[in-house]
Amino acid sequence: MSARLVRVAGRVQGVGYRDWLLRVAEAHGLSGWVRNRADGTVEALLCGEEAAVRDVLSLCRRGPALARVDELRESFAEPPVEPGFHRRPTL
């Protein structure tokens, strides 16, 4: 299992990025969460098989149709405690 904490910057709020990532993560069998941050970025914890995490990270660099991803930063993280993939409140 692999876990990554991801921060995505650009036009990623107000364009359906969180809902899109929720669907993509679930389709790839990942657990974790996604949320907006007050600074305008989107943050997510992605956990699952290494190949699935890499695939989702690659998709995150493009995002949904209305998004514009300017930067994606990732770091290794601890796996989430709760199963499934969730949308969290804005931080």
PDB file of N, CA, C and O in Angstrom, residues 59-87:
ATOM      1  N   LEU A  59      -3.754  11.691 -13.262  1.00  0.00           N
ATOM      2  CA  LEU A  59      -5.027  12.322 -13.614  1.00  0.00           C
ATOM      3  C   LEU A  59      -5.201  13.652 -12.880  1.00  0.00           C
ATOM      4  O   LEU A  59      -5.762  14.602 -13.437  1.00  0.00           O
ATOM      5  N   CYS A  60      -4.730  13.730 -11.640  1.00  0.00           N
ATOM      6  CA  CYS A  60      -4.840  14.963 -10.857  1.00  0.00           C
ATOM      7  C   CYS A  60      -4.081  16.117 -11.500  1.00  0.00           C
ATOM      8  O   CYS A  60      -4.428  17.277 -11.301  1.00  0.00           O
ATOM      9  N   ARG A  61      -3.048  15.822 -12.248  1.00  0.00           N
ATOM     10  CA  ARG A  61      -2.265  16.874 -12.907  1.00  0.00           C
ATOM     11  C   ARG A  61      -3.070  17.561 -14.020  1.00  0.00           C
ATOM     12  O   ARG A  61      -2.738  18.662 -14.423  1.00  0.00           O
ATOM     13  N   ARG A  62      -4.119  16.896 -14.499  1.00  0.00           N
ATOM     14  CA  ARG A  62      -5.009  17.493 -15.506  1.00  0.00           C
ATOM     15  C   ARG A  62      -6.302  17.987 -14.880  1.00  0.00           C
ATOM     16  O   ARG A  62      -6.787  19.053 -15.207  1.00  0.00           O
ATOM     17  N   GLY A  63      -6.880  17.156 -14.004  1.00  0.00           N
ATOM     18  CA  GLY A  63      -8.135  17.516 -13.354  1.00  0.00           C
ATOM     19  C   GLY A  63      -9.323  17.420 -14.295  1.00  0.00           C
ATOM     20  O   GLY A  63      -9.198  16.981 -15.430  1.00  0.00           O
ATOM     21  N   PRO A  64     -10.497  17.855 -13.822  1.00  0.00           N
ATOM     22  CA  PRO A  64     -11.697  17.835 -14.656  1.00  0.00           C
ATOM     23  C   PRO A  64     -11.629  18.928 -15.721  1.00  0.00           C
ATOM     24  O   PRO A  64     -10.746  19.794 -15.693  1.00  0.00           O
ATOM     25  N   ALA A  65     -12.585  18.903 -16.629  1.00  0.00           N
ATOM     26  CA  ALA A  65     -12.560  19.786 -17.807  1.00  0.00           C
ATOM     27  C   ALA A  65     -12.426  21.278 -17.475  1.00  0.00           C
ATOM     28  O   ALA A  65     -11.694  21.986 -18.158  1.00  0.00           O
ATOM     29  N   LEU A  66     -13.104  21.768 -16.455  1.00  0.00           N
ATOM     30  CA  LEU A  66     -13.091  23.199 -16.165  1.00  0.00           C
ATOM     31  C   LEU A  66     -11.908  23.642 -15.299  1.00  0.00           C
ATOM     32  O   LEU A  66     -11.705  24.838 -15.101  1.00  0.00           O
ATOM     33  N   ALA A  67     -11.138  22.697 -14.798  1.00  0.00           N
ATOM     34  CA  ALA A  67     -10.012  23.029 -13.919  1.00  0.00           C
ATOM     35  C   ALA A  67      -8.774  23.418 -14.726  1.00  0.00           C
ATOM     36  O   ALA A  67      -8.636  23.076 -15.894  1.00  0.00           O
ATOM     37  N   ARG A  68      -7.887  24.142 -14.051  1.00  0.00           N
ATOM     38  CA  ARG A  68      -6.553  24.429 -14.595  1.00  0.00           C
ATOM     39  C   ARG A  68      -5.564  24.152 -13.464  1.00  0.00           C
ATOM     40  O   ARG A  68      -5.573  24.845 -12.448  1.00  0.00           O
ATOM     41  N   VAL A  69      -4.760  23.131 -13.617  1.00  0.00           N
ATOM     42  CA  VAL A  69      -3.788  22.764 -12.583  1.00  0.00           C
ATOM     43  C   VAL A  69      -2.474  23.446 -12.900  1.00  0.00           C
ATOM     44  O   VAL A  69      -1.862  23.196 -13.943  1.00  0.00           O
ATOM     45  N   ASP A  70      -2.038  24.334 -12.016  1.00  0.00           N
ATOM     46  CA  ASP A  70      -0.768  25.032 -12.183  1.00  0.00           C
ATOM     47  C   ASP A  70       0.363  24.316 -11.454  1.00  0.00           C
ATOM     48  O   ASP A  70       1.513  24.388 -11.876  1.00  0.00           O
ATOM     49  N   GLU A  71       0.042  23.653 -10.354  1.00  0.00           N
ATOM     50  CA  GLU A  71       1.072  22.990  -9.556  1.00  0.00           C
ATOM     51  C   GLU A  71       0.455  21.842  -8.771  1.00  0.00           C
ATOM     52  O   GLU A  71      -0.670  21.952  -8.287  1.00  0.00           O
ATOM     53  N   LEU A  72       1.184  20.754  -8.679  1.00  0.00           N
ATOM     54  CA  LEU A  72       0.776  19.631  -7.856  1.00  0.00           C
ATOM     55  C   LEU A  72       1.984  19.233  -7.015  1.00  0.00           C
ATOM     56  O   LEU A  72       3.045  18.914  -7.552  1.00  0.00           O
ATOM     57  N   ARG A  73       1.825  19.306  -5.696  1.00  0.00           N
ATOM     58  CA  ARG A  73       2.885  18.890  -4.775  1.00  0.00           C
ATOM     59  C   ARG A  73       2.416  17.642  -4.044  1.00  0.00           C
ATOM     60  O   ARG A  73       1.269  17.570  -3.621  1.00  0.00           O
ATOM     61  N   GLU A  74       3.308  16.685  -3.914  1.00  0.00           N
ATOM     62  CA  GLU A  74       2.952  15.451  -3.223  1.00  0.00           C
ATOM     63  C   GLU A  74       4.052  15.066  -2.248  1.00  0.00           C
ATOM     64  O   GLU A  74       5.219  15.403  -2.442  1.00  0.00           O
ATOM     65  N   SER A  75       3.647  14.375  -1.194  1.00  0.00           N
ATOM     66  CA  SER A  75       4.605  13.850  -0.216  1.00  0.00           C
ATOM     67  C   SER A  75       4.053  12.538   0.309  1.00  0.00           C
ATOM     68  O   SER A  75       2.844  12.286   0.268  1.00  0.00           O
ATOM     69  N   PHE A  76       4.943  11.688   0.797  1.00  0.00           N
ATOM     70  CA  PHE A  76       4.514  10.432   1.389  1.00  0.00           C
ATOM     71  C   PHE A  76       3.746  10.735   2.665  1.00  0.00           C
ATOM     72  O   PHE A  76       4.007  11.729   3.340  1.00  0.00           O
ATOM     73  N   ALA A  77       2.786   9.874   2.987  1.00  0.00           N
ATOM     74  CA  ALA A  77       1.922  10.111   4.148  1.00  0.00           C
ATOM     75  C   ALA A  77       1.562   8.791   4.805  1.00  0.00           C
ATOM     76  O   ALA A  77       1.793   7.719   4.244  1.00  0.00           O
ATOM     77  N   GLU A  78       0.982   8.895   5.975  1.00  0.00           N
ATOM     78  CA  GLU A  78       0.444   7.726   6.669  1.00  0.00           C
ATOM     79  C   GLU A  78      -0.922   7.389   6.062  1.00  0.00           C
ATOM     80  O   GLU A  78      -1.682   8.290   5.710  1.00  0.00           O
ATOM     81  N   PRO A  79      -1.252   6.112   5.960  1.00  0.00           N
ATOM     82  CA  PRO A  79      -2.571   5.727   5.432  1.00  0.00           C
ATOM     83  C   PRO A  79      -3.692   6.256   6.327  1.00  0.00           C
ATOM     84  O   PRO A  79      -3.492   6.453   7.531  1.00  0.00           O
ATOM     85  N   PRO A  80      -4.864   6.477   5.760  1.00  0.00           N
ATOM     86  CA  PRO A  80      -5.996   6.958   6.565  1.00  0.00           C
ATOM     87  C   PRO A  80      -6.479   5.870   7.523  1.00  0.00           C
ATOM     88  O   PRO A  80      -6.305   4.684   7.276  1.00  0.00           O
ATOM     89  N   VAL A  81      -7.090   6.302   8.597  1.00  0.00           N
ATOM     90  CA  VAL A  81      -7.620   5.376   9.594  1.00  0.00           C
ATOM     91  C   VAL A  81      -8.944   4.779   9.119  1.00  0.00           C
ATOM     92  O   VAL A  81      -9.198   3.593   9.291  1.00  0.00           O
ATOM     93  N   GLU A  82      -9.782   5.591   8.510  1.00  0.00           N
ATOM     94  CA  GLU A  82     -11.108   5.145   8.092  1.00  0.00           C
ATOM     95  C   GLU A  82     -11.077   4.598   6.660  1.00  0.00           C
ATOM     96  O   GLU A  82     -10.327   5.087   5.815  1.00  0.00           O
ATOM     97  N   PRO A  83     -11.866   3.580   6.377  1.00  0.00           N
ATOM     98  CA  PRO A  83     -11.927   3.021   5.024  1.00  0.00           C
ATOM     99  C   PRO A  83     -12.732   3.929   4.093  1.00  0.00           C
ATOM    100  O   PRO A  83     -13.487   4.800   4.547  1.00  0.00           O
ATOM    101  N   GLY A  84     -12.567   3.747   2.806  1.00  0.00           N
ATOM    102  CA  GLY A  84     -13.321   4.498   1.811  1.00  0.00           C
ATOM    103  C   GLY A  84     -12.673   5.830   1.490  1.00  0.00           C
ATOM    104  O   GLY A  84     -11.653   6.210   2.063  1.00  0.00           O
ATOM    105  N   PHE A  85     -13.264   6.528   0.547  1.00  0.00           N
ATOM    106  CA  PHE A  85     -12.771   7.846   0.139  1.00  0.00           C
ATOM    107  C   PHE A  85     -13.855   8.867   0.458  1.00  0.00           C
ATOM    108  O   PHE A  85     -15.017   8.663   0.116  1.00  0.00           O
ATOM    109  N   HIS A  86     -13.473   9.968   1.126  1.00  0.00           N
ATOM    110  CA  HIS A  86     -14.442  10.925   1.654  1.00  0.00           C
ATOM    111  C   HIS A  86     -14.128  12.361   1.246  1.00  0.00           C
ATOM    112  O   HIS A  86     -12.979  12.707   1.000  1.00  0.00           O
ATOM    113  N   ARG A  87     -15.161  13.163   1.242  1.00  0.00           N
ATOM    114  CA  ARG A  87     -15.017  14.608   1.053  1.00  0.00           C
ATOM    115  C   ARG A  87     -15.047  15.242   2.437  1.00  0.00           C
ATOM    116  O   ARG A  87     -16.014  15.043   3.189  1.00  0.00           O
TER     117      ARG A  87
END
